[in-house]
């Protein structure tokens, strides 16, 4: 129905379950079926079934598989990105717990479609480039920076995909492949880093001592109990 | 592990001691080990550590993957008793020589 439907109310109030206030004949009158009949020349309007459209003639297939194989059930489930912890909001300073940059304090930018967190050092302060990080390997601190001016929309999961190099399998190429060990970052990505960091650094400089905070690393010391620390 | 660089030594794990296997007086169950985590003294404090991964690191004579250090990974499963001892399950059971040895309890998977 194209019209927006209001919730339909019954004109026949229920006295007890199964018993209505009004009888069938009274309901006939209340619903106005008599008016519809009058409007349509004495009988209730009918819509006859349309004659079945002739189907195209299908030719029998030439080949049948030997056994009927069961078809797997269709799965239309789309996984959602991991739920972001409430303590992690754009501009939060995070502590990385594992990996190459463990212990580094880092600025959170946004959550990507895969559920991973987009994060940047900034590179000048602690050497952490624009990077993806899993939520489970991160502690969110209560320090937050205002990064509303930062535009991180060009960074998606695709930006971080490895480039697939397809080589033809010839002998000369096989020997050359061994030489190509050095992978330098394309200058584009270095530029992206600088552009993004320029804005983030502005926000960082506005808070006193924050750039020293981000340059230093987190470590547990003697007597520190993580379950009692407030981050 | 230590990569060939003179970085600052940072510790992002809590130290723990392997006390032994889960056991009764005369039977032990080596699939679960008991760990004493430094600074944890009550079962309420253990709640923070539930699910955290831990590693038992030991040295061996032959080099594997370029290093003599080897590791058994595991995780904290639940508290044990009233004094902050913790039960842990490892991918393979801990060897008996590990009793009294050190375990690293990491801070991930983090929930804060």
mmCIF file of N, CA and C in Angstrom, chain A residues 48 81 97 110 193:
data_model
loop_
_atom_site.group_PDB
_atom_site.id
_atom_site.type_symbol
_atom_site.label_atom_id
_atom_site.label_comp_id
_atom_site.label_asym_id
_atom_site.label_seq_id
_atom_site.Cartn_x
_atom_site.Cartn_y
_atom_site.Cartn_z
ATOM 1 N N UNK A 48 -11.103 -10.153 -10.726
ATOM 2 C CA UNK A 48 -10.830 -11.506 -11.201
ATOM 3 C C UNK A 48 -9.346 -11.690 -11.412
ATOM 4 N N UNK A 81 31.459 -3.974 12.005
ATOM 5 C CA UNK A 81 32.773 -3.675 12.578
ATOM 6 C C UNK A 81 32.717 -3.797 14.095
ATOM 7 N N UNK A 97 50.010 -1.606 23.160
ATOM 8 C CA UNK A 97 50.495 -2.628 24.082
ATOM 9 C C UNK A 97 51.390 -3.670 23.449
ATOM 10 N N UNK A 110 40.152 7.574 13.912
ATOM 11 C CA UNK A 110 38.802 7.075 13.677
ATOM 12 C C UNK A 110 38.841 5.554 13.563
ATOM 13 N N UNK A 193 51.139 11.651 5.325
ATOM 14 C CA UNK A 193 51.505 11.682 6.745
ATOM 15 C C UNK A 193 51.751 13.116 7.186
#
